[in-house]
GROMACS .gro file of C-alpha atoms in nm:
model
  272
    1MET     CA    1   4.533   0.779   4.229
    2THR     CA    2   4.256   1.027   4.309
    3ALA     CA    3   4.013   0.903   4.572
    4ARG     CA    4   3.646   0.872   4.488
    5ILE     CA    5   3.404   0.914   4.778
    6LEU     CA    6   3.104   0.681   4.784
    7ASP     CA    7   2.827   0.890   4.937
    8GLY     CA    8   2.584   0.692   5.149
    9LYS     CA    9   2.336   0.979   5.149
   10ALA     CA   10   2.297   0.956   4.772
   11CYS     CA   11   2.248   0.581   4.799
   12SER     CA   12   1.988   0.634   5.072
   13LYS     CA   13   1.794   0.879   4.857
   14GLU     CA   14   1.785   0.631   4.569
   15ILE     CA   15   1.646   0.359   4.792
   16GLU     CA   16   1.390   0.592   4.949
   17ALA     CA   17   1.265   0.688   4.603
   18GLU     CA   18   1.225   0.319   4.517
   19LEU     CA   19   1.039   0.251   4.842
   20LYS     CA   20   0.805   0.545   4.789
   21GLU     CA   21   0.691   0.374   4.471
   22LEU     CA   22   0.676   0.026   4.625
   23VAL     CA   23   0.491   0.089   4.953
   24PRO     CA   24   0.164   0.221   4.800
   25SER     CA   25   0.141  -0.094   4.588
   26LEU     CA   26   0.130  -0.321   4.895
   27SER     CA   27  -0.197  -0.466   5.019
   28VAL     CA   28  -0.144  -0.306   5.363
   29THR     CA   29   0.025   0.002   5.501
   30PRO     CA   30   0.330  -0.137   5.685
   31THR     CA   31   0.366  -0.049   6.052
   32LEU     CA   32   0.705  -0.069   6.225
   33ALA     CA   33   0.722  -0.077   6.606
   34LEU     CA   34   1.036   0.100   6.730
   35LEU     CA   35   1.130   0.015   7.090
   36LEU     CA   36   1.350   0.267   7.272
   37VAL     CA   37   1.451   0.180   7.628
   38GLY     CA   38   1.589   0.466   7.836
   39THR     CA   39   1.738   0.798   7.729
   40ASN     CA   40   2.068   0.709   7.561
   41PRO     CA   41   2.132   1.010   7.330
   42ASP     CA   42   2.267   0.800   7.042
   43SER     CA   43   1.975   0.559   7.062
   44LYS     CA   44   1.728   0.848   7.063
   45THR     CA   45   1.894   0.988   6.751
   46TYR     CA   46   1.878   0.653   6.572
   47ILE     CA   47   1.511   0.609   6.659
   48ARG     CA   48   1.436   0.960   6.534
   49LEU     CA   49   1.615   0.890   6.204
   50LYS     CA   50   1.432   0.560   6.160
   51LYS     CA   51   1.098   0.718   6.245
   52ASN     CA   52   1.150   0.998   5.993
   53ALA     CA   53   1.266   0.753   5.725
   54CYS     CA   54   0.952   0.544   5.776
   55THR     CA   55   0.732   0.848   5.740
   56ARG     CA   56   0.905   0.962   5.421
   57VAL     CA   57   0.842   0.632   5.241
   58GLY     CA   58   0.489   0.571   5.367
   59ILE     CA   59   0.556   0.327   5.651
   60THR     CA   60   0.375   0.398   5.979
   61PRO     CA   61   0.625   0.428   6.269
   62GLN     CA   62   0.497   0.321   6.611
   63VAL     CA   63   0.747   0.449   6.868
   64HIS     CA   64   0.748   0.298   7.217
   65GLU     CA   65   0.956   0.515   7.452
   66LEU     CA   66   1.012   0.293   7.754
   67ALA     CA   67   1.145   0.381   8.098
   68GLU     CA   68   1.509   0.312   8.178
   69THR     CA   69   1.387   0.102   8.471
   70ILE     CA   70   1.162  -0.131   8.271
   71THR     CA   71   1.211  -0.493   8.376
   72PHE     CA   72   1.304  -0.781   8.150
   73GLU     CA   73   0.962  -0.936   8.206
   74GLU     CA   74   0.779  -0.615   8.116
   75LEU     CA   75   0.980  -0.565   7.799
   76GLN     CA   76   0.939  -0.928   7.695
   77THR     CA   77   0.563  -0.905   7.751
   78LEU     CA   78   0.545  -0.599   7.525
   79ILE     CA   79   0.739  -0.777   7.252
   80ILE     CA   80   0.508  -1.079   7.272
   81SER     CA   81   0.206  -0.851   7.239
   82LEU     CA   82   0.358  -0.690   6.928
   83ASN     CA   83   0.424  -1.036   6.784
   84THR     CA   84   0.052  -1.113   6.799
   85ASP     CA   85  -0.069  -0.769   6.688
   86GLN     CA   86  -0.179  -0.813   6.327
   87ASN     CA   87  -0.155  -0.437   6.272
   88VAL     CA   88   0.220  -0.441   6.345
   89HIS     CA   89   0.434  -0.581   6.065
   90GLY     CA   90   0.784  -0.520   6.200
   91VAL     CA   91   0.952  -0.488   6.540
   92LEU     CA   92   1.287  -0.317   6.605
   93LEU     CA   93   1.452  -0.325   6.948
   94GLN     CA   94   1.705  -0.042   6.963
   95LEU     CA   95   2.044  -0.143   7.101
   96PRO     CA   96   2.232  -0.105   7.328
   97LEU     CA   97   1.996  -0.173   7.617
   98PRO     CA   98   2.045  -0.030   7.968
   99GLU     CA   99   2.296  -0.213   8.185
  100HIS     CA  100   2.043  -0.422   8.379
  101LEU     CA  101   1.903  -0.563   8.053
  102LYS     CA  102   2.229  -0.636   7.871
  103THR     CA  103   2.242  -0.997   7.993
  104HIS     CA  104   1.892  -1.047   7.849
  105GLU     CA  105   1.966  -0.888   7.511
  106GLU     CA  106   1.988  -1.213   7.317
  107GLU     CA  107   1.676  -1.356   7.482
  108LEU     CA  108   1.479  -1.041   7.402
  109LEU     CA  109   1.588  -1.049   7.037
  110GLU     CA  110   1.492  -1.416   7.022
  111THR     CA  111   1.149  -1.328   7.164
  112ILE     CA  112   1.071  -1.121   6.853
  113ASN     CA  113   0.892  -1.326   6.589
  114PRO     CA  114   1.153  -1.371   6.310
  115LEU     CA  115   0.880  -1.278   6.061
  116LYS     CA  116   0.876  -0.934   6.227
  117GLU     CA  117   1.239  -0.895   6.343
  118VAL     CA  118   1.360  -0.641   6.087
  119ASP     CA  119   1.722  -0.593   6.199
  120GLY     CA  120   1.825  -0.944   6.096
  121LEU     CA  121   1.964  -1.021   6.443
  122HIS     CA  122   1.742  -1.319   6.526
  123SER     CA  123   1.920  -1.656   6.527
  124HIS     CA  124   1.690  -1.769   6.245
  125HIS     CA  125   1.833  -1.503   6.017
  126PHE     CA  126   2.191  -1.555   6.136
  127ALA     CA  127   2.174  -1.928   6.068
  128ARG     CA  128   2.073  -1.859   5.708
  129LEU     CA  129   2.400  -1.666   5.660
  130THR     CA  130   2.602  -1.985   5.708
  131GLU     CA  131   2.428  -2.172   5.426
  132PHE     CA  132   2.587  -1.970   5.142
  133LYS     CA  133   2.281  -2.006   4.921
  134LYS     CA  134   2.263  -1.744   4.650
  135ASP     CA  135   1.886  -1.717   4.651
  136GLY     CA  136   1.757  -2.002   4.861
  137ASP     CA  137   1.399  -2.121   4.871
  138LYS     CA  138   1.184  -1.826   4.771
  139LYS     CA  139   0.935  -1.930   5.039
  140GLU     CA  140   1.205  -1.919   5.306
  141LEU     CA  141   1.256  -1.605   5.513
  142ARG     CA  142   1.612  -1.480   5.455
  143LEU     CA  143   1.678  -1.141   5.612
  144GLN     CA  144   2.032  -1.004   5.628
  145PRO     CA  145   2.156  -0.780   5.913
  146CYS     CA  146   2.103  -0.419   5.809
  147THR     CA  147   2.449  -0.269   5.850
  148PRO     CA  148   2.643  -0.540   5.662
  149ALA     CA  149   2.373  -0.541   5.395
  150GLY     CA  150   2.411  -0.164   5.368
  151CYS     CA  151   2.787  -0.199   5.318
  152LEU     CA  152   2.739  -0.434   5.025
  153GLU     CA  153   2.452  -0.234   4.879
  154ILE     CA  154   2.649   0.090   4.862
  155LEU     CA  155   2.927  -0.089   4.673
  156ALA     CA  156   2.684  -0.261   4.437
  157ARG     CA  157   2.509   0.065   4.355
  158ASN     CA  158   2.845   0.217   4.268
  159GLY     CA  159   2.936  -0.066   4.032
  160ILE     CA  160   3.205  -0.220   4.252
  161GLU     CA  161   3.234  -0.596   4.190
  162LEU     CA  162   3.329  -0.808   4.492
  163LYS     CA  163   3.339  -1.156   4.339
  164GLY     CA  164   3.687  -1.305   4.363
  165LYS     CA  165   3.832  -1.010   4.559
  166ASP     CA  166   4.070  -1.040   4.854
  167VAL     CA  167   3.882  -0.873   5.139
  168VAL     CA  168   3.985  -0.779   5.492
  169VAL     CA  169   3.718  -0.724   5.757
  170ILE     CA  170   3.845  -0.556   6.074
  171GLY     CA  171   3.610  -0.647   6.357
  172ARG     CA  172   3.427  -0.968   6.446
  173GLY     CA  173   3.126  -0.839   6.638
  174GLN     CA  174   2.782  -0.992   6.592
  175LEU     CA  175   2.635  -0.668   6.458
  176VAL     CA  176   2.884  -0.605   6.176
  177GLY     CA  177   3.210  -0.797   6.147
  178LEU     CA  178   3.094  -1.158   6.182
  179PRO     CA  179   2.781  -1.141   5.962
  180LEU     CA  180   2.965  -0.926   5.707
  181SER     CA  181   3.242  -1.186   5.679
  182LEU     CA  182   2.985  -1.459   5.615
  183MET     CA  183   2.801  -1.249   5.357
  184LEU     CA  184   3.129  -1.177   5.176
  185LEU     CA  185   3.211  -1.547   5.166
  186ALA     CA  186   2.869  -1.608   5.013
  187ALA     CA  187   2.958  -1.341   4.754
  188ASN     CA  188   3.263  -1.550   4.656
  189CYS     CA  189   3.524  -1.326   4.817
  190THR     CA  190   3.839  -1.451   4.989
  191VAL     CA  191   3.790  -1.311   5.339
  192THR     CA  192   4.037  -1.241   5.619
  193THR     CA  193   3.866  -1.141   5.944
  194CYS     CA  194   4.090  -0.939   6.177
  195HIS     CA  195   4.041  -0.825   6.535
  196SER     CA  196   4.221  -0.680   6.836
  197GLN     CA  197   4.446  -0.987   6.871
  198THR     CA  198   4.544  -1.006   6.502
  199LYS     CA  199   4.920  -1.001   6.444
  200ASN     CA  200   5.071  -0.794   6.163
  201LEU     CA  201   4.744  -0.618   6.086
  202ALA     CA  202   4.915  -0.367   5.858
  203GLU     CA  203   5.055  -0.644   5.637
  204LYS     CA  204   4.714  -0.804   5.597
  205VAL     CA  205   4.548  -0.474   5.512
  206ARG     CA  206   4.813  -0.390   5.251
  207LEU     CA  207   4.727  -0.710   5.061
  208ALA     CA  208   4.353  -0.639   5.052
  209GLU     CA  209   4.159  -0.517   4.750
  210VAL     CA  210   3.867  -0.423   4.977
  211VAL     CA  211   3.885  -0.324   5.345
  212PHE     CA  212   3.588  -0.299   5.581
  213VAL     CA  213   3.666  -0.125   5.911
  214GLY     CA  214   3.406  -0.217   6.172
  215THR     CA  215   3.561  -0.104   6.499
  216GLY     CA  216   3.499   0.190   6.728
  217GLN     CA  217   3.868   0.281   6.753
  218PRO     CA  218   3.959   0.606   6.575
  219GLU     CA  219   4.248   0.594   6.328
  220MET     CA  220   4.305   0.223   6.379
  221VAL     CA  221   4.393   0.189   6.011
  222LYS     CA  222   4.666   0.417   5.876
  223GLY     CA  223   4.657   0.572   5.533
  224ASP     CA  224   4.981   0.411   5.417
  225TRP     CA  225   4.835   0.066   5.488
  226ILE     CA  226   4.592   0.094   5.197
  227ALA     CA  227   4.702  -0.039   4.858
  228ASP     CA  228   4.653   0.176   4.549
  229GLY     CA  229   4.318   0.092   4.394
  230ALA     CA  230   4.177  -0.055   4.714
  231VAL     CA  231   3.821   0.008   4.831
  232VAL     CA  232   3.777   0.118   5.194
  233VAL     CA  233   3.447   0.115   5.381
  234ASP     CA  234   3.442   0.264   5.731
  235VAL     CA  235   3.151   0.114   5.924
  236GLY     CA  236   3.243   0.237   6.272
  237ILE     CA  237   3.129   0.563   6.427
  238ASN     CA  238   3.405   0.738   6.619
  239TYR     CA  239   3.403   1.053   6.828
  240VAL     CA  240   3.720   1.253   6.769
  241ASP     CA  241   3.806   1.586   6.929
  242ASP     CA  242   3.904   1.766   6.609
  243ALA     CA  243   3.818   2.132   6.569
  244THR     CA  244   3.909   2.117   6.199
  245PHE     CA  245   3.656   1.842   6.119
  246ARG     CA  246   3.388   2.065   5.968
  247ARG     CA  247   3.641   2.251   5.757
  248SER     CA  248   3.829   1.943   5.638
  249GLY     CA  249   3.512   1.759   5.541
  250ASN     CA  250   3.500   1.385   5.493
  251LEU     CA  251   3.742   1.185   5.708
  252ILE     CA  252   3.814   0.815   5.714
  253VAL     CA  253   4.085   0.620   5.893
  254LEU     CA  254   4.338   0.901   5.924
  255ARG     CA  255   4.241   1.091   5.607
  256ILE     CA  256   4.311   0.816   5.354
  257VAL     CA  257   4.334   0.961   5.005
  258ARG     CA  258   4.332   0.650   4.792
  259SER     CA  259   4.093   0.493   4.542
  260PHE     CA  260   3.730   0.444   4.644
  261ARG     CA  261   3.623   0.512   4.999
  262THR     CA  262   3.307   0.581   5.194
  263ALA     CA  263   3.279   0.908   5.378
  264GLN     CA  264   3.284   0.869   5.756
  265GLY     CA  265   2.952   0.983   5.895
  266THR     CA  266   2.782   1.034   5.557
  267GLY     CA  267   2.529   0.767   5.525
  268LEU     CA  268   2.573   0.404   5.630
  269THR     CA  269   2.345   0.477   5.924
  270ARG     CA  270   2.100   0.649   5.693
  271ARG     CA  271   2.128   0.361   5.450
  272THR     CA  272   2.054   0.099   5.717
   0.00000   0.00000   0.00000
């Protein structure tokens, strides 16, 4: 079966076009505070992409580039001030944080007002994932984590139905694997969540109609593990020393050439 690549960039452009129409109709111009601590190259890239995306759709980005040595107390004080600033409508704390702040990561995320915490990482948002309500109370704030939501959105926009499917999620982290598994259960999928201690991983993957790979390990899933007709979504970002990459184009889990797949490095980050 010929593989069909689901291009996240195209999905991103569709959503941007929709937002460009929506934002001017709002009663205020949204302002998003982007907090970057230190000089991590990946984090700087993500902040730049988010800043540019905001600008393109009419949202005002407010970038706070903070010193690597900032203390927990100083960072928490800044977050509290953004919570009370009526001109700031969203707050995003870029992760990962420097080593001396890692133990405070959860507390800092919890400091952000859930009404402004746009990444969906606050415990308020996570708790809502366990309720399996289709719509919930319309007055209730229900914000899904961005990356898992992006995974489901790209499939929905390509007409891929998940209801009733046997799904394997590889990875159980709080950013992707765990919330994604809960969201898939809410979408009426039968979900198997796998991780580094899972036995017979290949057998489980071969039985799946949809596979989400959310690990940072290159080529963890082999091409011959994927059933014909299966959908594969690669959520992880891997650095591979491969001089042929630019020539060979889109790669995913050891060059799988089966059914639908997302292109590694072509848009889940842009989508989210």
